[in-house]
XYZ file of C-alpha atoms in Angstrom:
515
model
C -15.408 21.194 10.652
C -15.923 18.371 13.213
C -14.754 15.774 10.621
C -11.457 17.571 10.121
C -10.892 17.518 13.955
C -11.779 13.782 13.921
C -9.000 13.253 11.544
C -6.555 14.500 14.082
C -5.594 17.791 12.273
C -3.982 20.498 14.404
C -6.164 23.538 15.025
C -4.350 25.698 12.539
C -4.909 23.151 9.864
C -8.595 22.950 10.616
C -8.836 26.662 9.941
C -6.821 26.321 6.762
C -9.164 23.513 5.573
C -12.172 25.785 6.347
C -10.636 28.577 4.407
C -10.249 26.314 1.351
C -13.706 24.835 1.590
C -15.250 28.289 2.066
C -13.446 30.184 -0.693
C -12.863 27.414 -3.202
C -14.193 28.276 -6.678
C -15.038 26.108 -9.667
C -16.317 26.547 -13.085
C -19.465 24.999 -14.644
C -19.312 23.865 -18.203
C -22.578 23.353 -19.902
C -21.229 22.146 -23.154
C -21.735 20.101 -26.244
C -19.566 17.117 -27.105
C -17.552 18.977 -29.679
C -17.361 22.282 -27.748
C -14.129 24.361 -28.054
C -13.489 23.773 -24.304
C -11.827 20.530 -25.500
C -8.866 22.419 -26.791
C -6.553 22.620 -23.767
C -2.976 23.563 -23.323
C -2.443 22.919 -19.747
C -2.615 19.659 -17.635
C -5.802 19.041 -15.607
C -5.785 16.940 -12.513
C -8.484 14.298 -12.930
C -9.811 11.484 -10.920
C -10.903 8.169 -12.589
C -12.728 5.272 -10.932
C -12.004 1.739 -11.927
C -14.078 -1.461 -11.471
C -14.204 -5.003 -12.814
C -15.948 -8.314 -12.067
C -15.383 -10.378 -15.188
C -12.264 -12.372 -16.043
C -8.955 -11.679 -14.303
C -9.960 -8.535 -12.541
C -6.523 -7.353 -11.394
C -5.067 -8.025 -14.929
C -7.894 -5.932 -16.393
C -6.886 -2.998 -14.169
C -3.263 -3.370 -15.155
C -4.079 -3.263 -18.848
C -6.421 -0.316 -18.473
C -3.676 1.717 -16.713
C -1.229 0.796 -19.472
C -3.734 1.956 -22.156
C -4.491 5.226 -20.114
C -0.743 6.027 -20.220
C -0.577 5.513 -23.989
C -3.824 7.710 -24.382
C -2.094 10.700 -22.732
C -3.432 10.073 -19.159
C -0.462 10.103 -16.693
C -1.328 8.411 -13.468
C 0.076 10.162 -10.376
C -1.592 8.400 -7.476
C -3.337 5.111 -6.889
C -6.005 4.273 -4.245
C -6.075 1.111 -2.345
C -7.944 -1.990 -3.824
C -11.260 -3.055 -2.670
C -13.441 -6.158 -3.189
C -17.000 -5.203 -3.120
C -20.407 -6.918 -3.323
C -22.305 -5.860 -6.473
C -24.720 -3.061 -6.157
C -28.135 -2.490 -7.769
C -28.054 -5.918 -9.542
C -26.796 -8.415 -6.913
C -26.942 -11.690 -8.868
C -23.397 -11.288 -10.391
C -19.695 -11.804 -9.169
C -17.976 -9.463 -6.786
C -16.236 -6.426 -8.063
C -12.787 -5.002 -7.365
C -12.815 -1.313 -7.217
C -10.178 1.461 -7.003
C -9.363 4.928 -8.413
C -6.477 6.922 -9.722
C -5.484 10.521 -9.925
C -3.906 11.543 -13.203
C -2.973 14.573 -15.292
C -3.988 15.059 -18.854
C -4.246 17.672 -21.610
C -7.325 15.948 -22.912
C -10.591 17.834 -22.705
C -13.381 16.258 -20.722
C -15.126 14.717 -23.816
C -11.734 13.681 -25.242
C -11.022 11.925 -21.954
C -14.412 10.172 -22.011
C -13.783 9.000 -25.562
C -10.275 7.722 -24.564
C -11.796 5.765 -21.644
C -14.630 4.321 -23.715
C -12.065 3.125 -26.211
C -10.124 1.338 -23.502
C -13.283 -0.291 -22.168
C -14.145 -1.527 -25.667
C -10.529 -2.848 -26.189
C -10.736 -4.856 -22.915
C -13.938 -6.455 -24.140
C -16.752 -4.428 -22.595
C -19.903 -4.374 -24.655
C -23.294 -2.763 -24.304
C -25.189 -4.803 -21.795
C -27.374 -4.486 -18.666
C -26.752 -1.292 -16.775
C -24.875 -1.969 -13.560
C -24.360 -5.558 -14.837
C -21.149 -7.533 -15.205
C -18.292 -5.905 -17.003
C -14.522 -6.598 -17.522
C -13.762 -3.008 -16.947
C -15.580 0.208 -15.897
C -13.947 3.625 -16.133
C -15.737 6.635 -14.711
C -14.558 10.261 -14.553
C -15.188 11.387 -10.972
C -13.536 14.860 -11.158
C -12.038 16.949 -13.898
C -9.888 19.784 -12.566
C -12.052 22.395 -10.803
C -14.843 22.027 -13.386
C -18.373 20.777 -13.206
C -19.193 19.451 -16.717
C -22.797 19.050 -17.879
C -23.595 17.809 -21.313
C -25.846 15.166 -23.015
C -23.327 12.392 -22.557
C -21.149 13.487 -19.602
C -21.772 14.709 -16.128
C -18.883 15.545 -13.814
C -18.970 14.981 -10.888
C -20.495 11.530 -11.656
C -24.089 11.835 -10.738
C -24.163 8.797 -8.286
C -20.798 9.273 -6.645
C -22.120 10.550 -3.357
C -24.238 7.473 -2.548
C -21.563 4.845 -3.300
C -19.176 3.729 -0.593
C -17.261 1.554 -3.071
C -16.489 4.825 -5.049
C -15.976 7.176 -2.016
C -13.508 4.799 -0.291
C -10.912 4.693 -3.062
C -11.724 8.450 -3.744
C -10.657 9.235 -0.095
C -7.385 7.187 -0.520
C -6.334 9.647 -3.208
C -6.484 12.523 -0.786
C -4.526 13.461 2.318
C -5.651 14.958 5.572
C -3.993 18.235 4.459
C -5.932 20.114 1.717
C -2.945 21.418 -0.140
C -4.341 23.141 -3.384
C -7.330 24.726 -4.843
C -8.216 21.858 -7.177
C -8.509 19.453 -4.242
C -10.458 22.087 -2.277
C -12.960 22.269 -5.173
C -13.532 18.468 -5.093
C -14.414 18.954 -1.347
C -16.753 21.704 -2.227
C -18.551 19.611 -4.890
C -19.747 17.325 -2.060
C -22.008 20.160 -0.586
C -21.011 19.255 2.889
C -19.332 21.826 5.142
C -16.654 19.314 6.084
C -16.150 18.301 2.455
C -15.484 14.805 1.318
C -14.331 13.915 4.831
C -17.740 14.540 6.253
C -19.507 12.771 3.379
C -17.351 9.723 3.968
C -18.093 9.700 7.746
C -21.867 10.038 7.063
C -21.641 6.951 4.750
C -19.871 5.078 7.684
C -16.223 5.857 7.047
C -13.581 3.355 8.028
C -16.153 1.262 9.971
C -17.445 0.041 6.610
C -14.266 -1.547 5.697
C -14.560 -5.233 6.371
C -18.209 -4.810 6.741
C -21.122 -4.162 4.417
C -19.588 -5.975 1.426
C -16.426 -3.972 1.148
C -12.878 -5.208 2.032
C -9.514 -3.595 1.468
C -7.254 -6.190 -0.216
C -3.881 -6.771 -1.730
C -3.422 -8.935 -4.889
C -0.907 -11.631 -4.338
C -0.251 -15.157 -5.669
C -3.392 -15.094 -7.829
C -5.564 -14.216 -4.821
C -6.631 -11.236 -2.725
C -5.233 -10.772 0.787
C -7.370 -8.962 3.374
C -4.609 -8.109 5.876
C -7.080 -6.786 8.411
C -8.457 -10.242 9.241
C -5.436 -11.144 11.265
C -1.684 -10.584 11.665
C 0.551 -12.476 9.230
C 3.777 -14.212 10.460
C 6.798 -14.148 8.219
C 9.451 -16.683 9.032
C 13.037 -15.782 8.323
C 15.336 -18.047 6.185
C 18.820 -16.749 5.941
C 20.991 -18.465 3.465
C 24.074 -16.429 4.392
C 27.227 -17.327 6.202
C 27.322 -14.088 8.168
C 23.830 -13.093 9.253
C 23.903 -11.781 12.805
C 21.570 -14.500 14.345
C 21.727 -17.671 12.294
C 24.494 -17.181 9.755
C 25.708 -20.391 8.230
C 22.937 -22.566 9.688
C 20.929 -22.970 6.464
C 23.392 -22.887 3.577
C 22.661 -26.373 2.244
C 19.483 -27.024 0.405
C 18.450 -29.826 2.763
C 18.948 -27.781 5.844
C 17.015 -24.826 4.280
C 14.102 -27.137 3.286
C 14.042 -28.637 6.777
C 13.843 -25.199 8.415
C 10.991 -24.170 6.106
C 9.106 -27.334 6.933
C 9.523 -26.573 10.645
C 8.434 -22.886 10.291
C 5.346 -23.853 8.331
C 4.393 -26.544 10.914
C 4.701 -23.817 13.539
C 2.248 -21.579 11.764
C 4.226 -19.300 9.370
C 2.148 -17.618 6.732
C 5.130 -16.302 4.671
C 8.714 -17.620 4.303
C 11.181 -14.718 3.696
C 14.375 -16.085 1.890
C 17.465 -13.927 2.113
C 20.738 -14.690 0.397
C 22.558 -11.488 1.280
C 23.311 -10.375 4.743
C 22.112 -6.883 5.682
C 23.436 -6.767 9.224
C 25.429 -3.762 10.215
C 28.809 -3.515 8.447
C 28.033 -6.417 6.154
C 29.925 -6.648 2.829
C 27.899 -6.474 -0.287
C 27.986 -9.554 -2.509
C 27.340 -9.635 -6.298
C 24.025 -10.401 -8.097
C 25.574 -13.647 -9.353
C 26.656 -14.871 -5.892
C 23.249 -13.962 -4.366
C 21.495 -15.903 -7.150
C 23.815 -18.880 -6.680
C 22.803 -19.099 -3.032
C 19.089 -18.310 -3.642
C 17.869 -20.234 -6.653
C 18.563 -23.815 -5.568
C 16.814 -23.227 -2.238
C 13.948 -21.264 -3.806
C 13.260 -24.084 -6.310
C 13.423 -26.688 -3.710
C 11.084 -24.793 -1.354
C 8.548 -24.196 -4.197
C 8.370 -27.876 -4.863
C 7.516 -28.795 -1.202
C 3.851 -29.897 -0.776
C 3.739 -28.022 2.550
C 4.074 -24.560 0.900
C 0.778 -24.900 -0.864
C -1.227 -21.888 0.298
C 1.802 -20.181 1.805
C 3.633 -17.017 0.312
C 7.348 -17.006 -0.517
C 9.101 -13.717 -0.102
C 12.608 -12.922 -1.315
C 14.680 -10.348 0.547
C 16.921 -8.526 -1.904
C 17.899 -4.988 -2.968
C 18.956 -6.048 -6.478
C 16.358 -5.854 -9.231
C 18.009 -8.647 -11.235
C 17.555 -10.935 -8.219
C 14.000 -9.781 -7.774
C 13.172 -10.391 -11.364
C 14.787 -13.931 -11.368
C 13.087 -14.870 -8.059
C 9.656 -13.977 -9.245
C 10.207 -15.835 -12.479
C 11.048 -18.906 -10.225
C 7.854 -18.509 -8.173
C 8.427 -15.966 -5.510
C 5.281 -14.070 -4.538
C 6.645 -10.825 -3.231
C 9.831 -8.809 -2.810
C 11.204 -7.462 0.481
C 13.761 -4.560 -0.179
C 15.509 -3.143 2.820
C 16.608 -0.155 0.721
C 13.283 0.855 -0.708
C 14.896 1.087 -4.154
C 18.010 3.270 -2.967
C 20.518 0.613 -3.706
C 19.426 -0.236 -7.314
C 17.970 2.471 -9.513
C 16.207 -0.098 -11.670
C 14.166 -1.734 -8.758
C 11.038 0.308 -9.074
C 10.705 -0.176 -12.802
C 11.272 -3.841 -12.501
C 8.833 -4.338 -9.646
C 6.233 -2.496 -11.588
C 6.460 -4.900 -14.358
C 6.628 -7.928 -11.962
C 3.032 -7.338 -10.580
C 3.951 -8.468 -7.085
C 3.640 -6.893 -3.576
C 6.776 -4.821 -2.677
C 8.011 -4.231 0.879
C 9.573 -0.824 1.057
C 11.779 -0.426 4.134
C 13.234 2.717 5.731
C 16.952 2.870 5.911
C 19.578 5.649 5.655
C 22.673 4.709 3.693
C 23.415 1.038 3.215
C 24.247 -1.784 5.690
C 27.856 -0.584 5.826
C 26.943 2.986 6.667
C 23.479 2.859 8.255
C 24.713 2.985 11.885
C 27.008 6.060 11.273
C 26.644 8.937 13.558
C 25.177 11.003 10.739
C 22.574 8.503 9.859
C 21.481 8.062 13.523
C 20.463 11.731 13.822
C 16.769 12.351 14.388
C 14.795 15.161 15.978
C 11.450 13.295 15.714
C 12.157 9.679 14.561
C 8.511 8.781 13.775
C 7.939 11.943 11.835
C 11.295 11.799 9.916
C 11.012 8.007 9.161
C 7.445 8.677 7.826
C 8.607 11.601 5.589
C 11.654 9.667 4.207
C 9.765 6.446 3.641
C 6.837 8.204 1.948
C 9.195 9.924 -0.338
C 10.566 6.569 -1.450
C 7.032 5.057 -1.824
C 5.945 8.169 -3.781
C 8.837 7.544 -6.254
C 7.788 3.896 -6.476
C 4.194 4.830 -7.267
C 5.246 7.283 -9.919
C 7.353 4.512 -11.455
C 4.199 2.334 -11.798
C 3.925 0.377 -8.637
C 0.337 0.981 -7.430
C -0.463 1.659 -3.876
C -2.364 -1.532 -3.633
C 0.841 -3.509 -3.959
C 2.927 -1.625 -1.392
C 3.824 -2.770 2.108
C 5.678 -0.334 4.374
C 8.434 -1.277 6.933
C 9.810 1.522 9.318
C 13.083 -0.373 9.482
C 13.587 -1.331 13.132
C 17.321 -1.634 13.696
C 18.346 -0.146 10.430
C 19.910 3.373 11.022
C 18.139 3.594 14.360
C 19.362 3.855 18.038
C 17.828 1.817 20.766
C 15.527 4.630 21.860
C 14.468 5.117 18.160
C 13.434 1.511 17.770
C 11.283 1.805 20.969
C 9.686 5.021 19.540
C 8.830 3.217 16.373
C 7.429 0.169 18.068
C 4.956 2.221 19.984
C 4.615 4.977 17.425
C 3.051 3.056 14.412
C -0.154 5.049 14.643
C 1.886 8.295 14.473
C 3.646 7.028 11.446
C 0.451 6.316 9.750
C -0.987 9.674 10.713
C 2.026 11.528 9.369
C 1.913 9.648 6.029
C -1.833 10.314 5.923
C -1.232 14.084 5.715
C 0.020 13.385 2.090
C -1.769 10.064 1.082
C -4.515 8.112 2.939
C -3.760 5.230 0.622
C -0.148 4.728 1.654
C -1.064 5.414 5.324
C -3.452 2.333 4.997
C -0.876 0.072 3.537
C 0.139 -3.111 5.616
C 2.866 -2.374 8.033
C 5.607 -4.971 8.460
C 8.016 -4.872 11.440
C 11.194 -6.926 12.021
C 12.545 -6.541 15.504
C 13.412 -10.137 15.868
C 16.568 -10.864 18.006
C 18.048 -7.429 17.064
C 20.760 -5.850 19.082
C 18.697 -3.143 20.826
C 16.732 -6.076 22.398
C 20.040 -7.472 23.675
C 21.176 -4.091 25.000
C 17.919 -3.519 26.995
C 17.784 -7.063 28.330
C 21.484 -7.797 28.713
C 21.469 -10.666 26.175
C 24.636 -10.471 24.079
C 23.792 -13.650 22.143
C 21.142 -13.220 19.498
C 19.503 -16.594 20.130
C 18.880 -15.679 23.784
C 16.666 -12.713 22.629
C 13.529 -14.661 21.754
C 11.524 -13.605 24.938
C 12.318 -9.984 24.193
C 11.428 -10.406 20.570
C 7.937 -11.787 21.685
C 7.501 -8.669 23.882
C 8.547 -6.418 21.035
C 6.150 -8.186 18.573
C 3.343 -7.963 21.040
C 3.888 -4.214 21.346
C 4.096 -3.788 17.638
C 0.905 -5.733 16.789
C -1.135 -3.944 19.415
C 0.080 -0.694 17.914
C -1.031 -1.727 14.445
C 1.501 -3.909 12.745
C 0.002 -6.351 10.065
C 2.972 -8.544 9.348
C 5.743 -9.554 11.643
C 9.031 -10.979 10.558
C 10.592 -13.471 13.077
C 13.136 -16.200 13.560
C 11.224 -18.066 16.178
C 7.787 -18.820 14.481
C 6.134 -20.969 17.129
C 6.283 -18.644 20.134
C 5.608 -15.467 18.086
C 2.605 -17.120 16.499
C 1.127 -17.538 19.927
C 1.852 -13.977 20.790
C 0.220 -12.847 17.542
C -2.871 -14.904 18.020
C -3.354 -13.328 21.532
C -2.816 -9.860 20.227
C -5.395 -10.507 17.516
C -7.838 -11.732 20.057
C -7.291 -8.686 22.197
C -7.797 -6.351 19.342
C -10.936 -8.180 18.112
C -12.436 -8.115 21.574
C -11.577 -4.371 21.988
C -13.222 -3.724 18.562
C -16.376 -5.650 19.474
C -16.646 -3.907 22.858
C -16.289 -0.506 21.187
C -19.017 -1.416 18.637
C -21.422 -2.736 21.252
C -21.193 0.650 23.084
C -21.926 2.755 19.916
C-alpha cells in the first residue's frame, strides 16, 4: 500500500483502498462472439482508449466521440490528451492518445463491433499492425468482467506495458477508490497497490515530458505543453468601469496600441474583456458587449504581431463566446464557470476551444456578500465547488483536455482567503484529485493582478500602485504551481515568471540528480 501513501491519502483511506483491493471480485467470461452474455439490461462502466496519428488527429477524436454517443456509448469522463512517440514501429508520425470512461448497455462483443464500425467510418483500413492509423479504439475495461474469446480480450493484453495507455487510464480515476467496479480494475493489474503501483513502476508522473510522452492541450490548430513554461496572459479591458484601467482602451486605436505593447513585453495570450466583472458591476447586454468587443477583436486579429499568440475572450455569455470564436478567438475565459448562462457548456462543447472555468459564488453584484464570503476551509470548498462545475462541463461534452481551472482570486473571497489560495494551489489539486486525476492535472490560471486585497495589505488604495504587490503574488502563485498568470503589467511580471520557471527547473534538475 506504499503507492497509496505516496498519493497523500489519509490513513483511513489507505485501509479502505486495501479493503477494496483485497476483497474486489470480478467475473471471467470465456465466450463466443454471439454468446447470450451480449443481452444486457443494465449499464456497464467501460474504459475505451483512443489513439490517432494520421490526418487531423484532434478532429478524429472529436468525430469518434460523436459516433460513440450515437452508438449507445455515453461518455462520462475524459482523460488528459497526450502526444506520444510511436511504439513498436517507430518510423511513423507521433500519436495523440487519451481515454474515456463511458456507460453502455452494449455487450462486450457488441461494443467491439460498434468501435470497429467507427474506425472504418473514420478511414481506418487493415494495414500494418501498430502502423499509422486515423483512429484506434481499444476496450481496456468492461465492467467487472474479464472477457476471453477468439476476437476479444479484456483487459487488453498489452495494457500493462504501455505508459501511453496507463497515463490516460490513471486520469480517469481518482485517489479515492469509490466503487467495486473501479476496485476490480485495480485488481486486474495484479499489483497489491493496484493501478497506482503499476503506474509508479512504469515511471509515473516522472515520465510526463520525458520518454516521448507529453501532456498537451489542443489550441489554435496546435498542441500546447503547458509544463514547459508559465504563460503570461495580458489583460485588455474595453470597459468604461473596470477597477484598474476602465476607460483607457475603449477606442480601437488605443486597444491595438496596448496589445502591441503587451506583445512586445512578452505576452503569450491577450485576454479581451468587454464586460466589467468588478464587485458591484452592472451587467450589460449581449448586444452591448459585442458592440464593444468585435471591432477590437477584428483589429487585433489583423495585427502581424499576434501571429503565434493566443487571443482569449473574457465573457460569461454563450452568444458572445460563439461570435468571438467565429471571429478568431482561440479560447474563452468564463468567470462564472457556466453559472450565468445555462447554454455556455453546450456552446463551448461545439466550439472546440479551451475553456477557463473560474470559481465564483453568485455574480459580480453579489459575490462579496457576507453569505458568499463564508468558508470553513477555502481551498477545500473552492476545489469542491469548482470541480462540480467542471464535472457538469465535462458531462455536457467539454473534454478534460480542453479545460483550464481558475480558483477565482478576488471573486467571493476575503483577503485571507486569497492568500490561502495563492499558497494552497497544491492542496486544491490534491482535493480535486480525490475525484479526478485528469481535472487535477489541468492548467491552473491565477489572476491576482492589482486586486483590492493587495492594496489592503500594502496600503495602496490606487490600483495602478499595486504592481509590485502583483509581482510578489504572481511569484508566490507560480512557485505553488500556477501555469498561466493574468496580469495588467506584462513586462515586470514576465521577468518574475522567467525567474520562477528557472527556479523550478533548477529544483527539478537537482532532485533528479539525487535520485
